[in-house]
Amino acid sequence: MSELIKWGILGTGRISRAFAEGLKSVSNGVLHGVASRDYYRSKAYADEWSVPLAFENYLQMAESEAIDAVYVATPHTQHAENSILCLKHGKAVLCEKPFAVNHGQVSEMVAQASKSNVLLMEGMWSRFPPLMKELRKVLSSGEIGEVRTLHADFGFKPKTREPEGRLLNPELAGGSLLDVGIYPLSLASMIMGKPESFVSDWNRGSTGVDEQASCILKYDNGSMALLHSSLESETRQEAFISGTEGNIRIHKQCWKPQKMTITSRLSQKEKIVERPFAGNGFNYEAEFFGQLLLEGKTDNEIMSLEESLAIMSLLDQIRDSWGLRYPFE
Ligand SMILES: NC(=O)c1ccc[n+]([C@@H]2O[C@H](COP(=O)([O-])OP(=O)(O)OC[C@H]3O[C@@H](n4cnc5c(N)ncnc54)[C@H](OP(=O)(O)O)[C@@H]3O)[C@@H](O)[C@H]2O)c1
């Protein structure tokens, strides 16, 4: 492999375009191929984004010697199948969040990555911007003491509400928890680890999926995370971390983190930390992933496969507690 990762995009929907844009600000990779279920869409996308290779289908890209890494940007329900296809052909895979629909699917992806000995990572892009690096540093420095509570939410009102669209359609694993609730949940996992127990409730919408969901996670040291997701209304989209010696507010949009305010309990002094994106933000995960690939790594510490499995298991348990199963499960 050269020092420049040749990326392929699998699926030509909305988020693939944000990723293609992000790749423009990456120093160790370029967009080299695109694959759609329909060749004409691949071709149109390749023309629009000046991509050298337009593949006829996903398999052709998975088989191509010209591609090093694939970004999977299909609906949640296709993540496992599409990732496994690429992993089987030795491609490194960065797969959009949620990693798949349930723990069983993620386990199969992880097993295939291990069998093929290739890099696999969940595309939880919020983990990689510079502000998150800074946040992890502040938390481990003890500046705000021991974290006792996290409040975080991500709610928005989609412009359109077609029941067959991927946000509300149970056949495409729709619902707020898997689409946006995963951001606060992943943040809680990064900061507080694996919960000991949880309680949760949901609002079942007309298509049968969760249009709102709330969850309280409790950890073995007694700390707690209060999380909320919604497809019904726009929420604050902030995160508030309370420690014994201070607190941190991650400003809107906390899933696209660029600004935080750290307040000391004793002095009540506020410190504002701003780390604006260079690029559109997707560049950070792509650059990080590219570096792992160039170093020959198959896993990493920032978004490990073990943690992705634990997050998926928790998502399963939360849905189980409501009695929400998708038709294909
Ligand atoms: N990181 C983020 O901020 C972020 C934001 C939005 C979404 N996402 C994630 O990205 C994934 C894709 O979301 P999106 O909003 O880009 O979706 P989208 O606009 O619907 O695009 C998905 C693409 O997947 C392909 N596809 C393959 N099988 C499909 C099927 N059965 N039904 C529909 N499309 C299918 C289609 O491309 P072809 O037909 O060309 O193959 C389609 O254009 C989701 O898992 C979502 O959670 C992440």
PDB file of N, CA and C in Angstrom, residues 217-272:
ATOM      1  N   LEU A 217     -28.783   5.494  32.833  1.00  0.00           N
ATOM      2  CA  LEU A 217     -27.789   4.430  33.029  1.00  0.00           C
ATOM      3  C   LEU A 217     -27.166   4.620  34.407  1.00  0.00           C
ATOM      4  N   LYS A 218     -26.962   3.505  35.110  1.00  0.00           N
ATOM      5  CA  LYS A 218     -26.306   3.608  36.419  1.00  0.00           C
ATOM      6  C   LYS A 218     -25.033   2.762  36.401  1.00  0.00           C
ATOM      7  N   TYR A 219     -23.965   3.343  36.951  1.00  0.00           N
ATOM      8  CA  TYR A 219     -22.650   2.684  36.923  1.00  0.00           C
ATOM      9  C   TYR A 219     -22.317   2.145  38.310  1.00  0.00           C
ATOM     10  N   ASP A 220     -21.325   1.240  38.354  1.00  0.00           N
ATOM     11  CA  ASP A 220     -21.081   0.557  39.637  1.00  0.00           C
ATOM     12  C   ASP A 220     -20.572   1.484  40.733  1.00  0.00           C
ATOM     13  N   ASN A 221     -20.049   2.666  40.378  1.00  0.00           N
ATOM     14  CA  ASN A 221     -19.621   3.621  41.421  1.00  0.00           C
ATOM     15  C   ASN A 221     -20.748   4.593  41.792  1.00  0.00           C
ATOM     16  N   GLY A 222     -21.948   4.317  41.290  1.00  0.00           N
ATOM     17  CA  GLY A 222     -23.096   5.160  41.641  1.00  0.00           C
ATOM     18  C   GLY A 222     -23.308   6.341  40.715  1.00  0.00           C
ATOM     19  N   SER A 223     -22.395   6.559  39.780  1.00  0.00           N
ATOM     20  CA  SER A 223     -22.607   7.688  38.859  1.00  0.00           C
ATOM     21  C   SER A 223     -23.719   7.337  37.860  1.00  0.00           C
ATOM     22  N   MET A 224     -24.264   8.371  37.235  1.00  0.00           N
ATOM     23  CA  MET A 224     -25.428   8.156  36.377  1.00  0.00           C
ATOM     24  C   MET A 224     -25.361   8.980  35.092  1.00  0.00           C
ATOM     25  N   ALA A 225     -25.973   8.441  34.032  1.00  0.00           N
ATOM     26  CA  ALA A 225     -26.087   9.177  32.765  1.00  0.00           C
ATOM     27  C   ALA A 225     -27.559   9.255  32.391  1.00  0.00           C
ATOM     28  N   LEU A 226     -28.019  10.459  32.078  1.00  0.00           N
ATOM     29  CA  LEU A 226     -29.412  10.676  31.663  1.00  0.00           C
ATOM     30  C   LEU A 226     -29.408  11.078  30.197  1.00  0.00           C
ATOM     31  N   LEU A 227     -29.954  10.208  29.369  1.00  0.00           N
ATOM     32  CA  LEU A 227     -29.805  10.390  27.921  1.00  0.00           C
ATOM     33  C   LEU A 227     -31.170  10.442  27.249  1.00  0.00           C
ATOM     34  N   HIS A 228     -31.230  11.193  26.150  1.00  0.00           N
ATOM     35  CA  HIS A 228     -32.517  11.321  25.460  1.00  0.00           C
ATOM     36  C   HIS A 228     -32.284  11.417  23.958  1.00  0.00           C
ATOM     37  N   SER A 229     -33.205  10.821  23.193  1.00  0.00           N
ATOM     38  CA  SER A 229     -33.154  10.973  21.734  1.00  0.00           C
ATOM     39  C   SER A 229     -34.566  11.215  21.230  1.00  0.00           C
ATOM     40  N   SER A 230     -34.662  11.910  20.102  1.00  0.00           N
ATOM     41  CA  SER A 230     -35.996  12.217  19.587  1.00  0.00           C
ATOM     42  C   SER A 230     -35.983  12.455  18.084  1.00  0.00           C
ATOM     43  N   LEU A 231     -37.058  12.020  17.448  1.00  0.00           N
ATOM     44  CA  LEU A 231     -37.317  12.382  16.042  1.00  0.00           C
ATOM     45  C   LEU A 231     -38.571  13.240  15.982  1.00  0.00           C
ATOM     46  N   GLU A 232     -38.969  13.770  17.145  1.00  0.00           N
ATOM     47  CA  GLU A 232     -40.214  14.544  17.213  1.00  0.00           C
ATOM     48  C   GLU A 232     -39.964  16.038  17.334  1.00  0.00           C
ATOM     49  N   SER A 233     -38.845  16.384  17.956  1.00  0.00           N
ATOM     50  CA  SER A 233     -38.570  17.814  18.157  1.00  0.00           C
ATOM     51  C   SER A 233     -37.077  18.013  18.316  1.00  0.00           C
ATOM     52  N   GLU A 234     -36.663  19.259  18.098  1.00  0.00           N
ATOM     53  CA  GLU A 234     -35.245  19.560  18.263  1.00  0.00           C
ATOM     54  C   GLU A 234     -34.962  19.773  19.748  1.00  0.00           C
ATOM     55  N   THR A 235     -34.013  19.045  20.269  1.00  0.00           N
ATOM     56  CA  THR A 235     -33.643  19.205  21.675  1.00  0.00           C
ATOM     57  C   THR A 235     -32.390  20.078  21.761  1.00  0.00           C
ATOM     58  N   ARG A 236     -31.852  20.221  22.969  1.00  0.00           N
ATOM     59  CA  ARG A 236     -30.713  21.123  23.123  1.00  0.00           C
ATOM     60  C   ARG A 236     -29.453  20.646  22.405  1.00  0.00           C
ATOM     61  N   GLN A 237     -29.326  19.333  22.251  1.00  0.00           N
ATOM     62  CA  GLN A 237     -28.162  18.733  21.594  1.00  0.00           C
ATOM     63  C   GLN A 237     -26.865  19.166  22.277  1.00  0.00           C
ATOM     64  N   GLU A 238     -26.924  19.152  23.603  1.00  0.00           N
ATOM     65  CA  GLU A 238     -25.743  19.498  24.384  1.00  0.00           C
ATOM     66  C   GLU A 238     -25.424  18.338  25.324  1.00  0.00           C
ATOM     67  N   ALA A 239     -24.223  18.388  25.875  1.00  0.00           N
ATOM     68  CA  ALA A 239     -23.871  17.402  26.899  1.00  0.00           C
ATOM     69  C   ALA A 239     -23.335  18.166  28.098  1.00  0.00           C
ATOM     70  N   PHE A 240     -23.697  17.692  29.274  1.00  0.00           N
ATOM     71  CA  PHE A 240     -23.272  18.354  30.502  1.00  0.00           C
ATOM     72  C   PHE A 240     -22.686  17.288  31.430  1.00  0.00           C
ATOM     73  N   ILE A 241     -21.400  17.430  31.689  1.00  0.00           N
ATOM     74  CA  ILE A 241     -20.702  16.437  32.513  1.00  0.00           C
ATOM     75  C   ILE A 241     -20.448  17.062  33.884  1.00  0.00           C
ATOM     76  N   SER A 242     -21.013  16.476  34.926  1.00  0.00           N
ATOM     77  CA  SER A 242     -20.831  17.043  36.272  1.00  0.00           C
ATOM     78  C   SER A 242     -19.861  16.188  37.064  1.00  0.00           C
ATOM     79  N   GLY A 243     -18.815  16.856  37.538  1.00  0.00           N
ATOM     80  CA  GLY A 243     -17.828  16.161  38.362  1.00  0.00           C
ATOM     81  C   GLY A 243     -17.845  16.698  39.778  1.00  0.00           C
ATOM     82  N   THR A 244     -17.122  16.037  40.657  1.00  0.00           N
ATOM     83  CA  THR A 244     -17.112  16.473  42.067  1.00  0.00           C
ATOM     84  C   THR A 244     -16.426  17.830  42.235  1.00  0.00           C
ATOM     85  N   GLU A 245     -15.565  18.220  41.278  1.00  0.00           N
ATOM     86  CA  GLU A 245     -14.842  19.497  41.414  1.00  0.00           C
ATOM     87  C   GLU A 245     -15.148  20.505  40.313  1.00  0.00           C
ATOM     88  N   GLY A 246     -16.111  20.188  39.472  1.00  0.00           N
ATOM     89  CA  GLY A 246     -16.431  21.122  38.402  1.00  0.00           C
ATOM     90  C   GLY A 246     -17.278  20.441  37.345  1.00  0.00           C
ATOM     91  N   ASN A 247     -17.544  21.189  36.297  1.00  0.00           N
ATOM     92  CA  ASN A 247     -18.353  20.562  35.240  1.00  0.00           C
ATOM     93  C   ASN A 247     -17.916  21.032  33.855  1.00  0.00           C
ATOM     94  N   ILE A 248     -18.396  20.305  32.881  1.00  0.00           N
ATOM     95  CA  ILE A 248     -18.065  20.626  31.486  1.00  0.00           C
ATOM     96  C   ILE A 248     -19.354  20.632  30.677  1.00  0.00           C
ATOM     97  N   ARG A 249     -19.551  21.719  29.955  1.00  0.00           N
ATOM     98  CA  ARG A 249     -20.683  21.780  29.030  1.00  0.00           C
ATOM     99  C   ARG A 249     -20.132  21.656  27.617  1.00  0.00           C
ATOM    100  N   ILE A 250     -20.578  20.652  26.892  1.00  0.00           N
ATOM    101  CA  ILE A 250     -20.214  20.566  25.469  1.00  0.00           C
ATOM    102  C   ILE A 250     -21.370  21.219  24.727  1.00  0.00           C
ATOM    103  N   HIS A 251     -21.057  22.289  24.035  1.00  0.00           N
ATOM    104  CA  HIS A 251     -22.106  23.110  23.440  1.00  0.00           C
ATOM    105  C   HIS A 251     -22.747  22.419  22.237  1.00  0.00           C
ATOM    106  N   LYS A 252     -23.885  22.923  21.845  1.00  0.00           N
ATOM    107  CA  LYS A 252     -24.604  22.469  20.666  1.00  0.00           C
ATOM    108  C   LYS A 252     -23.692  22.588  19.432  1.00  0.00           C
ATOM    109  N   GLN A 253     -23.574  21.634  18.562  1.00  0.00           N
ATOM    110  CA  GLN A 253     -24.140  20.308  18.649  1.00  0.00           C
ATOM    111  C   GLN A 253     -23.088  19.380  19.245  1.00  0.00           C
ATOM    112  N   CYS A 254     -23.434  18.762  20.370  1.00  0.00           N
ATOM    113  CA  CYS A 254     -22.406  17.995  21.087  1.00  0.00           C
ATOM    114  C   CYS A 254     -21.935  16.775  20.292  1.00  0.00           C
ATOM    115  N   TRP A 255     -22.706  16.365  19.294  1.00  0.00           N
ATOM    116  CA  TRP A 255     -22.303  15.226  18.459  1.00  0.00           C
ATOM    117  C   TRP A 255     -21.350  15.673  17.339  1.00  0.00           C
ATOM    118  N   LYS A 256     -21.181  16.986  17.284  1.00  0.00           N
ATOM    119  CA  LYS A 256     -20.295  17.589  16.275  1.00  0.00           C
ATOM    120  C   LYS A 256     -19.394  18.545  17.056  1.00  0.00           C
ATOM    121  N   PRO A 257     -18.668  18.047  18.058  1.00  0.00           N
ATOM    122  CA  PRO A 257     -18.130  18.875  19.137  1.00  0.00           C
ATOM    123  C   PRO A 257     -17.023  19.841  18.713  1.00  0.00           C
ATOM    124  N   GLN A 258     -17.260  21.132  19.020  1.00  0.00           N
ATOM    125  CA  GLN A 258     -16.254  22.138  18.680  1.00  0.00           C
ATOM    126  C   GLN A 258     -16.030  23.146  19.803  1.00  0.00           C
ATOM    127  N   LYS A 259     -16.915  23.121  20.822  1.00  0.00           N
ATOM    128  CA  LYS A 259     -16.782  24.113  21.897  1.00  0.00           C
ATOM    129  C   LYS A 259     -17.230  23.516  23.233  1.00  0.00           C
ATOM    130  N   MET A 260     -16.442  23.782  24.277  1.00  0.00           N
ATOM    131  CA  MET A 260     -16.885  23.370  25.619  1.00  0.00           C
ATOM    132  C   MET A 260     -16.526  24.443  26.632  1.00  0.00           C
ATOM    133  N   THR A 261     -17.310  24.477  27.702  1.00  0.00           N
ATOM    134  CA  THR A 261     -17.024  25.401  28.798  1.00  0.00           C
ATOM    135  C   THR A 261     -16.750  24.562  30.040  1.00  0.00           C
ATOM    136  N   ILE A 262     -15.603  24.827  30.644  1.00  0.00           N
ATOM    137  CA  ILE A 262     -15.232  24.089  31.861  1.00  0.00           C
ATOM    138  C   ILE A 262     -15.383  25.048  33.042  1.00  0.00           C
ATOM    139  N   THR A 263     -16.133  24.626  34.036  1.00  0.00           N
ATOM    140  CA  THR A 263     -16.347  25.486  35.206  1.00  0.00           C
ATOM    141  C   THR A 263     -15.801  24.795  36.453  1.00  0.00           C
ATOM    142  N   SER A 264     -15.004  25.549  37.199  1.00  0.00           N
ATOM    143  CA  SER A 264     -14.449  24.995  38.432  1.00  0.00           C
ATOM    144  C   SER A 264     -15.457  25.193  39.567  1.00  0.00           C
ATOM    145  N   ARG A 265     -15.658  24.179  40.393  1.00  0.00           N
ATOM    146  CA  ARG A 265     -16.664  24.258  41.467  1.00  0.00           C
ATOM    147  C   ARG A 265     -16.309  25.346  42.481  1.00  0.00           C
ATOM    148  N   LEU A 266     -15.040  25.392  42.896  1.00  0.00           N
ATOM    149  CA  LEU A 266     -14.667  26.327  43.957  1.00  0.00           C
ATOM    150  C   LEU A 266     -14.635  27.772  43.489  1.00  0.00           C
ATOM    151  N   SER A 267     -13.955  28.009  42.378  1.00  0.00           N
ATOM    152  CA  SER A 267     -13.801  29.407  41.937  1.00  0.00           C
ATOM    153  C   SER A 267     -14.977  29.878  41.085  1.00  0.00           C
ATOM    154  N   GLN A 268     -15.743  28.921  40.546  1.00  0.00           N
ATOM    155  CA  GLN A 268     -16.820  29.240  39.588  1.00  0.00           C
ATOM    156  C   GLN A 268     -16.291  29.946  38.347  1.00  0.00           C
ATOM    157  N   LYS A 269     -14.961  29.838  38.162  1.00  0.00           N
ATOM    158  CA  LYS A 269     -14.356  30.433  36.957  1.00  0.00           C
ATOM    159  C   LYS A 269     -14.679  29.567  35.756  1.00  0.00           C
ATOM    160  N   GLU A 270     -14.963  30.227  34.635  1.00  0.00           N
ATOM    161  CA  GLU A 270     -15.288  29.488  33.415  1.00  0.00           C
ATOM    162  C   GLU A 270     -14.130  29.556  32.428  1.00  0.00           C
ATOM    163  N   LYS A 271     -13.848  28.420  31.816  1.00  0.00           N
ATOM    164  CA  LYS A 271     -12.808  28.398  30.776  1.00  0.00           C
ATOM    165  C   LYS A 271     -13.473  27.881  29.501  1.00  0.00           C
ATOM    166  N   ILE A 272     -13.407  28.692  28.471  1.00  0.00           N
ATOM    167  CA  ILE A 272     -14.021  28.256  27.208  1.00  0.00           C
ATOM    168  C   ILE A 272     -12.933  27.667  26.312  1.00  0.00           C
TER     169      ILE A 272
END
